[in-house]
């Protein structure tokens, strides 16, 4: 029996601007207030548009999974489409389903095992580089991680022929990310064709990325060269239903999406993880002990298979992504009228969901602000007061059919990087240091994470 319709509560705001200023100033604090004041659904207004915030994991599951065909990408994704095009992150409907079918085989376990060897090699080189620094001085961990994840995504996506152009590519992606954040937060958006300074910067950065990626696609099609990288897998993908592969434009959009998402989000998540470990040396010691046990003191590079045994390391990463989920907010627009429980969602309105809110809600987790990797120990799925935790109370990679296609890729990459790092180093925060989150497109540290890195007393050789 369907519950009777209930009037959805409205979060108070200012005339004309609604809740726009409060949301722009500190959306995480605003989400926290909403979760404490309201039970299930609350309506807010941002940029002149009504948004229905879903506070319960069961309603988030309904939107993302159970009735996902009634919910499409919200208008906010139009900003990302300017650069990402019709990639998996931004497309909808039948086109998205076709692209997902084409791309999915590239991320099967057997394919990832091939890419893992590249990850191990690059992570080993990264640890070697840190070991050669003057460690009497603090290390800019954020920048170091951006550099190594860029190398990893370049080699796993395109092979080795991109490495010489990393600096220009990295700067272009940073420029695009910065300007996209500005566009998302600014309700007044000038046409991209207007020659404003920001538009010119955006167009130049986009052109650099396009020229590079189209060049790889054209060269690979021309030479027919076969490589164990993601571009090769995408080039050879054929839709079983249509018998067709991807066009150059489709390949470009998917490569740009994978490049952008696979680079920054992993680096940011790893920076948060090392910052948390620097605050909890007892947990860092457990990670190191596990690495010593399973990676050993071999004079050769550990095999990718060795990292599968790092279960506690994986728990640490999972808990870090609970506290600081890279995708801190998700949004979907209702195609037809719908309801979340007793609350009506009119067609054309947006449902706003926040993994950050769900991950920090005491209705879903005991002591949600505490860093406790044991929450993810095998066999545990407990929520508050001993109750079983709802599956959608934890969404670091989204949920439903649109679950991030690269989730296993990212987890494997972070497990390899953290295992090798912990075997060689320990970390400490600087005196008086406090890093706070900045919710942009991803949940970045507001300032770069800079830590004191120390070599372990008995360093283990990392020979490539």
Coordinates of C-alpha atoms in Angstrom, one line a residue:
X1 CA 0.0 0.0 0.0
X2 CA 1.4 3.4 -1.0
X3 CA 1.9 5.9 1.8
X4 CA -0.2 9.1 1.5
X5 CA 1.6 12.1 0.0
X6 CA 3.3 14.4 2.5
X7 CA 4.2 18.0 2.0
X8 CA 8.0 18.1 1.6
X9 CA 9.7 20.4 4.1
X10 CA 11.5 23.4 2.7
X11 CA 14.8 24.5 4.1
X12 CA 14.6 28.3 4.9
X13 CA 16.5 30.6 2.6
X14 CA 16.8 34.2 1.4
X15 CA 14.4 35.9 -1.0
X16 CA 15.4 35.5 -4.7
X17 CA 18.7 33.7 -4.0
X18 CA 17.2 30.9 -1.8
X19 CA 20.0 28.8 -0.4
X20 CA 22.6 29.6 -3.1
X21 CA 24.9 31.6 -1.0
X22 CA 24.9 29.2 2.0
X23 CA 25.6 26.3 -0.4
X24 CA 28.4 28.1 -2.2
X25 CA 30.0 29.1 1.1
X26 CA 30.1 25.7 2.7
X27 CA 28.0 22.9 1.1
X28 CA 29.4 20.2 3.5
X29 CA 28.3 22.2 6.6
X30 CA 24.9 22.7 4.9
X31 CA 24.5 19.0 4.2
X32 CA 25.3 18.3 7.8
X33 CA 22.7 20.7 9.0
X34 CA 20.1 19.2 6.7
X35 CA 20.8 15.6 7.9
X36 CA 20.4 16.8 11.5
X37 CA 17.2 18.8 11.0
X38 CA 15.2 16.6 8.6
X39 CA 14.3 13.0 8.4
X40 CA 14.0 11.9 4.8
X41 CA 13.7 14.5 2.1
X42 CA 14.0 18.3 2.2
X43 CA 13.7 20.9 -0.6
X44 CA 16.3 23.6 -1.1
X45 CA 16.8 26.2 -3.8
X46 CA 20.1 26.7 -5.6
X47 CA 20.6 29.1 -8.5
X48 CA 16.9 29.5 -8.9
X49 CA 16.3 25.7 -9.2
X50 CA 14.4 23.5 -6.7
X51 CA 16.5 20.6 -5.5
X52 CA 15.2 17.7 -3.4
X53 CA 17.9 16.4 -1.1
X54 CA 17.5 12.7 -0.3
X55 CA 18.9 12.0 3.2
X56 CA 18.2 8.3 3.5
X57 CA 20.3 5.5 1.9
X58 CA 17.1 3.6 0.8
X59 CA 15.9 6.6 -1.2
X60 CA 19.4 7.1 -2.8
X61 CA 19.2 3.4 -3.8
X62 CA 15.8 4.0 -5.3
X63 CA 17.1 6.8 -7.5
X64 CA 20.4 5.3 -8.5
X65 CA 19.3 1.7 -8.9
X66 CA 15.7 0.7 -8.5
X67 CA 14.2 3.4 -10.7
X68 CA 17.3 4.6 -12.4
X69 CA 15.8 4.8 -15.9
X70 CA 13.5 7.7 -14.6
X71 CA 16.6 9.7 -13.5
X72 CA 19.0 11.3 -15.9
X73 CA 22.0 13.6 -15.5
X74 CA 21.1 16.9 -14.0
X75 CA 21.7 20.3 -15.7
X76 CA 25.0 20.6 -13.6
X77 CA 26.5 18.0 -15.9
X78 CA 26.3 20.4 -18.9
X79 CA 29.4 22.1 -17.6
X80 CA 31.3 18.9 -17.6
X81 CA 30.0 18.0 -21.0
X82 CA 31.8 21.1 -22.4
X83 CA 35.1 19.2 -22.0
X84 CA 34.2 15.6 -21.4
X85 CA 31.8 15.4 -24.3
X86 CA 29.5 12.3 -24.3
X87 CA 31.7 10.1 -22.1
X88 CA 30.4 7.6 -19.6
X89 CA 30.3 10.3 -16.9
X90 CA 28.0 12.7 -18.8
X91 CA 25.9 10.7 -21.3
X92 CA 22.5 9.2 -20.8
X93 CA 19.9 6.7 -22.1
X94 CA 20.6 4.2 -24.9
X95 CA 23.8 5.9 -26.0
X96 CA 25.2 5.6 -22.5
X97 CA 24.2 1.9 -22.3
X98 CA 25.9 1.2 -25.6
X99 CA 29.1 2.9 -24.5
X100 CA 29.0 1.1 -21.2
X101 CA 28.8 -2.2 -23.0
X102 CA 31.7 -1.3 -25.2
X103 CA 34.0 -0.1 -22.4
X104 CA 33.1 -2.7 -19.7
X105 CA 35.4 -5.5 -21.0
X106 CA 38.4 -3.3 -20.6
X107 CA 37.9 -3.3 -16.9
X108 CA 37.4 -7.0 -16.3
X109 CA 39.6 -8.6 -13.7
X110 CA 41.8 -10.3 -16.3
X111 CA 42.4 -7.0 -18.1
X112 CA 43.2 -5.2 -14.9
X113 CA 45.8 -7.8 -14.0
X114 CA 47.7 -6.8 -17.1
X115 CA 47.6 -3.1 -16.2
X116 CA 48.6 -3.9 -12.6
X117 CA 52.1 -4.6 -13.7
X118 CA 52.4 -1.0 -15.0
X119 CA 51.0 0.3 -11.7
X120 CA 53.6 -1.6 -9.7
X121 CA 56.4 -0.4 -11.9
X122 CA 55.4 3.3 -11.7
X123 CA 54.6 3.1 -7.9
X124 CA 58.1 1.5 -7.3
X125 CA 59.7 4.3 -9.3
X126 CA 57.7 6.9 -7.3
X127 CA 58.9 5.4 -3.9
X128 CA 62.5 5.4 -5.2
X129 CA 62.1 9.1 -6.2
X130 CA 60.8 10.1 -2.7
X131 CA 63.7 8.1 -1.1
X132 CA 66.2 10.3 -3.1
X133 CA 64.7 13.6 -1.8
X134 CA 66.2 15.5 1.1
X135 CA 63.8 14.1 3.7
X136 CA 65.0 16.6 6.4
X137 CA 62.5 18.9 4.6
X138 CA 58.7 18.3 4.3
X139 CA 57.4 16.7 1.2
X140 CA 54.5 18.1 -0.9
X141 CA 52.6 14.8 -0.9
X142 CA 49.7 16.3 -3.0
X143 CA 52.0 17.3 -5.9
X144 CA 54.0 14.1 -5.7
X145 CA 50.8 12.0 -5.9
X146 CA 49.4 14.1 -8.8
X147 CA 52.6 13.4 -10.7
X148 CA 52.7 9.6 -10.2
X149 CA 49.0 9.1 -10.9
X150 CA 49.4 11.1 -14.1
X151 CA 52.2 8.8 -15.1
X152 CA 50.1 5.7 -14.2
X153 CA 47.0 6.8 -16.1
X154 CA 49.2 7.8 -19.1
X155 CA 50.9 4.5 -19.3
X156 CA 47.8 2.4 -18.6
X157 CA 45.7 4.4 -21.1
X158 CA 48.1 5.2 -23.9
X159 CA 51.3 3.2 -23.3
X160 CA 54.7 4.9 -22.9
X161 CA 54.6 7.4 -25.8
X162 CA 52.9 10.2 -23.8
X163 CA 55.4 10.5 -21.0
X164 CA 57.5 13.2 -22.6
X165 CA 54.5 15.6 -22.8
X166 CA 53.2 15.2 -19.2
X167 CA 54.0 18.7 -18.1
X168 CA 51.8 20.4 -20.7
X169 CA 49.0 17.9 -20.3
X170 CA 49.0 18.1 -16.5
X171 CA 48.9 22.0 -16.7
X172 CA 46.0 21.8 -19.2
X173 CA 43.9 19.5 -17.1
X174 CA 44.5 21.6 -14.0
X175 CA 43.4 24.7 -15.9
X176 CA 40.2 23.0 -17.2
X177 CA 39.4 21.6 -13.7
X178 CA 39.8 25.1 -12.2
X179 CA 37.6 26.8 -14.7
X180 CA 35.0 24.1 -14.6
X181 CA 34.7 24.6 -10.9
X182 CA 34.2 28.3 -11.4
X183 CA 31.5 27.7 -13.9
X184 CA 29.7 25.2 -11.7
X185 CA 29.6 27.7 -8.7
X186 CA 28.7 30.8 -10.8
X187 CA 25.0 31.0 -11.7
X188 CA 25.8 33.5 -14.4
X189 CA 27.6 31.7 -17.3
X190 CA 28.8 33.7 -20.3
X191 CA 28.7 31.9 -23.7
X192 CA 31.9 29.9 -24.3
X193 CA 32.3 31.7 -27.7
X194 CA 32.9 35.1 -26.0
X195 CA 36.6 35.9 -26.0
X196 CA 36.9 36.4 -22.2
X197 CA 40.3 35.6 -20.6
X198 CA 38.9 32.5 -18.9
X199 CA 37.2 31.3 -22.1
X200 CA 40.5 31.7 -24.0
X201 CA 42.4 29.8 -21.4
X202 CA 39.7 27.0 -21.4
X203 CA 39.8 26.7 -25.2
X204 CA 43.6 26.6 -25.4
X205 CA 43.8 23.9 -22.7
X206 CA 41.0 21.9 -24.3
X207 CA 42.7 22.1 -27.7
X208 CA 46.0 20.9 -26.3
X209 CA 44.3 17.8 -24.7
X210 CA 42.3 17.1 -27.9
X211 CA 45.3 17.3 -30.2
X212 CA 47.2 15.0 -28.0
X213 CA 44.5 12.4 -27.6
X214 CA 43.3 12.5 -31.2
X215 CA 46.9 12.1 -32.2
X216 CA 47.2 8.8 -30.2
X217 CA 43.9 7.5 -31.7
X218 CA 44.9 8.4 -35.3
X219 CA 48.4 6.9 -34.9
X220 CA 47.1 3.7 -33.3
X221 CA 44.5 3.2 -36.1
X222 CA 47.1 4.0 -38.8
X223 CA 49.8 1.7 -37.5
X224 CA 47.5 -1.1 -36.2
X225 CA 50.0 -1.5 -33.4
X226 CA 48.8 -3.7 -30.5
X227 CA 49.5 -2.8 -26.9
X228 CA 48.3 -3.9 -23.5
X229 CA 46.7 -0.6 -22.6
X230 CA 43.2 0.8 -22.3
X231 CA 43.3 2.6 -25.6
X232 CA 44.0 -0.7 -27.4
X233 CA 41.1 -2.4 -25.5
X234 CA 38.7 0.4 -26.4
X235 CA 39.8 0.5 -30.1
X236 CA 39.1 -3.2 -30.4
X237 CA 35.8 -3.2 -28.5
X238 CA 32.7 -4.2 -30.5
X239 CA 29.1 -4.0 -29.4
X240 CA 27.6 -7.5 -29.5
X241 CA 24.2 -6.0 -30.3
X242 CA 25.2 -3.7 -33.1
X243 CA 28.5 -5.1 -34.3
X244 CA 30.0 -1.6 -34.2
X245 CA 33.0 -0.1 -32.4
X246 CA 33.6 3.4 -31.2
X247 CA 34.1 6.4 -33.5
X248 CA 37.1 8.6 -33.0
X249 CA 34.9 11.1 -31.2
X250 CA 33.6 8.4 -28.9
X251 CA 37.1 7.2 -28.2
X252 CA 38.2 10.8 -27.5
X253 CA 35.4 11.4 -25.0
X254 CA 36.0 8.1 -23.1
X255 CA 39.8 8.7 -23.0
X256 CA 39.3 12.2 -21.7
X257 CA 36.9 11.0 -19.1
X258 CA 39.1 8.2 -18.0
X259 CA 42.1 10.5 -18.0
X260 CA 40.5 13.2 -15.9
X261 CA 38.7 10.9 -13.4
X262 CA 41.6 8.3 -13.2
X263 CA 44.2 11.0 -12.5
X264 CA 42.9 13.5 -10.0
X265 CA 40.5 11.4 -7.9
X266 CA 43.1 8.8 -7.1
X267 CA 45.7 11.4 -6.2
X268 CA 43.3 13.3 -4.0
X269 CA 42.1 10.1 -2.2
X270 CA 45.7 9.0 -1.6
X271 CA 46.6 12.4 -0.2
X272 CA 43.7 12.2 2.3
X273 CA 44.8 8.6 3.2
X274 CA 48.4 9.6 3.9
X275 CA 47.2 12.7 5.9
X276 CA 45.0 10.4 8.0
X277 CA 47.8 7.9 8.5
X278 CA 50.2 10.7 9.6
X279 CA 47.7 11.5 12.4
X280 CA 47.4 7.8 13.4
X281 CA 50.9 6.3 13.6
X282 CA 49.4 3.1 15.2
X283 CA 47.4 2.4 12.0
X284 CA 50.4 3.3 9.8
X285 CA 52.4 0.7 11.7
X286 CA 49.8 -2.0 10.9
X287 CA 49.9 -1.1 7.3
X288 CA 53.7 -1.3 7.2
X289 CA 53.6 -4.7 9.1
X290 CA 51.2 -6.1 6.5
X291 CA 53.4 -4.8 3.7
X292 CA 56.5 -6.3 5.3
X293 CA 54.7 -9.7 5.6
X294 CA 53.3 -10.0 2.2
X295 CA 55.6 -7.9 0.0
X296 CA 58.7 -9.2 1.8
X297 CA 62.3 -8.0 1.4
X298 CA 62.8 -9.4 -2.0
X299 CA 65.4 -7.7 -4.2
X300 CA 63.0 -7.8 -7.0
X301 CA 59.8 -5.9 -7.6
X302 CA 56.8 -7.5 -6.0
X303 CA 54.3 -9.2 -8.3
X304 CA 50.8 -7.7 -8.7
X305 CA 49.4 -10.9 -7.1
X306 CA 51.3 -10.1 -3.9
X307 CA 49.2 -7.0 -3.2
X308 CA 45.9 -8.9 -3.1
X309 CA 46.9 -10.1 0.4
X310 CA 47.0 -6.5 1.7
X311 CA 43.5 -6.7 3.2
X312 CA 44.1 -4.2 6.1
X313 CA 45.7 -1.8 3.6
X314 CA 42.5 -2.0 1.6
X315 CA 40.4 -1.3 4.7
X316 CA 42.4 1.8 5.4
X317 CA 41.7 3.1 1.9
X318 CA 38.0 2.3 2.2
X319 CA 37.8 4.1 5.5
X320 CA 39.7 7.1 4.1
X321 CA 37.2 7.3 1.2
X322 CA 34.4 7.1 3.7
X323 CA 35.6 10.2 5.5
X324 CA 36.6 12.0 2.3
X325 CA 34.7 10.6 -0.7
X326 CA 36.0 12.1 -3.9
X327 CA 32.5 12.4 -5.4
X328 CA 31.0 14.2 -2.5
X329 CA 27.7 15.0 -4.2
X330 CA 25.5 13.3 -6.9
X331 CA 22.5 14.7 -8.7
X332 CA 19.8 13.3 -11.0
X333 CA 16.8 14.9 -12.7
X334 CA 13.4 13.2 -12.7
X335 CA 12.1 12.5 -16.2
X336 CA 8.5 11.9 -15.0
X337 CA 6.7 12.6 -11.7
X338 CA 7.9 10.3 -9.0
X339 CA 7.9 9.9 -5.2
X340 CA 10.5 9.2 -2.5
X341 CA 8.3 7.6 0.1
X342 CA 5.6 10.1 0.7
X343 CA 7.4 13.0 -0.9
X344 CA 6.5 13.9 -4.5
X345 CA 9.3 14.7 -6.9
X346 CA 7.9 16.6 -9.9
X347 CA 9.3 15.9 -13.4
X348 CA 12.2 18.1 -14.4
X349 CA 13.3 18.6 -10.8
X350 CA 16.7 17.5 -9.4
X351 CA 17.3 15.0 -6.6
X352 CA 20.5 15.8 -4.8
X353 CA 22.4 13.1 -3.0
X354 CA 25.6 13.3 -1.0
X355 CA 27.9 10.4 -0.3
X356 CA 29.6 12.8 2.2
X357 CA 26.3 13.3 4.0
X358 CA 25.6 9.5 4.1
X359 CA 29.2 8.7 5.2
X360 CA 29.0 11.1 8.1
X361 CA 25.5 10.5 9.3
X362 CA 25.3 8.9 12.8
X363 CA 22.1 7.2 11.7
X364 CA 24.3 5.1 9.3
X365 CA 27.6 4.8 11.3
X366 CA 28.8 4.7 14.9
X367 CA 31.1 7.6 15.7
X368 CA 31.2 8.6 12.0
X369 CA 34.0 11.2 12.5
X370 CA 36.4 8.6 13.9
X371 CA 39.0 7.1 11.5
X372 CA 38.5 3.4 12.1
X373 CA 39.6 1.0 9.3
X374 CA 38.1 -2.0 11.3
X375 CA 34.7 -0.9 10.1
X376 CA 35.6 -2.7 6.8
X377 CA 37.1 -5.8 8.3
X378 CA 35.9 -9.0 6.5
X379 CA 32.5 -10.1 7.8
X380 CA 31.6 -6.7 9.3
X381 CA 28.7 -4.6 7.9
X382 CA 27.5 -3.1 11.2
X383 CA 25.8 0.3 11.4
X384 CA 24.9 2.2 14.6
X385 CA 23.6 0.2 17.6
X386 CA 24.6 -3.1 16.1
X387 CA 22.2 -2.9 13.2
X388 CA 23.3 -4.0 9.7
X389 CA 24.5 -1.1 7.7
X390 CA 22.6 -0.3 4.5
X391 CA 24.6 -1.0 1.4
X392 CA 23.9 2.6 0.1
X393 CA 25.2 4.2 3.3
X394 CA 28.7 3.9 1.6
X395 CA 29.0 5.3 -1.9
X396 CA 32.6 6.3 -2.7
X397 CA 32.1 5.3 -6.4
X398 CA 28.4 6.0 -6.7
X399 CA 25.9 3.1 -7.1
X400 CA 23.5 1.3 -9.4
X401 CA 24.2 0.7 -13.2
X402 CA 26.3 3.9 -13.2
X403 CA 28.7 2.7 -10.6
X404 CA 32.1 4.1 -11.6
X405 CA 33.5 1.8 -14.2
X406 CA 37.0 2.3 -12.9
X407 CA 36.4 1.6 -9.3
X408 CA 38.4 -1.6 -9.2
X409 CA 41.2 0.1 -11.2
X410 CA 41.4 2.9 -8.6
X411 CA 41.3 0.6 -5.6
X412 CA 44.0 -1.6 -7.0
X413 CA 46.2 1.4 -7.9
X414 CA 45.9 2.9 -4.4
X415 CA 46.5 -0.5 -2.7
X416 CA 49.7 -0.9 -4.7
X417 CA 50.9 2.6 -4.0
X418 CA 50.1 2.6 -0.3
X419 CA 51.6 -0.9 0.2
X420 CA 54.9 0.2 -1.4
X421 CA 55.0 3.5 0.4
X422 CA 54.3 2.1 3.8
X423 CA 57.0 -0.5 3.4
X424 CA 59.6 2.3 2.9
X425 CA 58.3 5.3 4.8
X426 CA 56.4 6.6 7.8
X427 CA 54.7 10.1 7.8
X428 CA 54.0 12.8 10.3
X429 CA 51.9 16.0 10.2
X430 CA 53.7 19.3 10.6
X431 CA 53.3 21.2 13.8
X432 CA 49.9 23.0 13.9
X433 CA 48.9 21.6 10.6
X434 CA 45.2 21.1 9.9
X435 CA 44.0 20.2 6.4
X436 CA 40.3 20.9 5.7
X437 CA 38.2 19.7 2.7
X438 CA 37.3 21.9 -0.2
X439 CA 34.3 20.6 -2.1
X440 CA 35.0 21.4 -5.7
X441 CA 34.1 18.9 -8.5
X442 CA 36.0 16.5 -6.2
X443 CA 36.6 16.8 -2.5
X444 CA 40.1 18.1 -2.5
X445 CA 42.2 19.3 0.5
X446 CA 41.8 23.1 0.7
X447 CA 45.6 23.4 0.9
X448 CA 48.1 20.9 -0.5
X449 CA 49.0 18.1 1.9
X450 CA 52.6 18.6 3.0
X451 CA 54.0 16.0 5.4
X452 CA 57.2 15.0 7.1
X453 CA 58.3 11.7 5.4
X454 CA 60.8 9.5 7.2
X455 CA 62.6 6.4 6.0
X456 CA 61.8 3.3 7.9
X457 CA 64.6 2.1 10.2
X458 CA 65.2 -1.0 8.1
X459 CA 64.5 0.1 4.6
X460 CA 63.4 -2.6 2.2
X461 CA 65.0 -2.6 -1.3
X462 CA 62.8 -1.5 -4.1
X463 CA 64.7 -2.5 -7.2
X464 CA 62.9 -2.1 -10.5

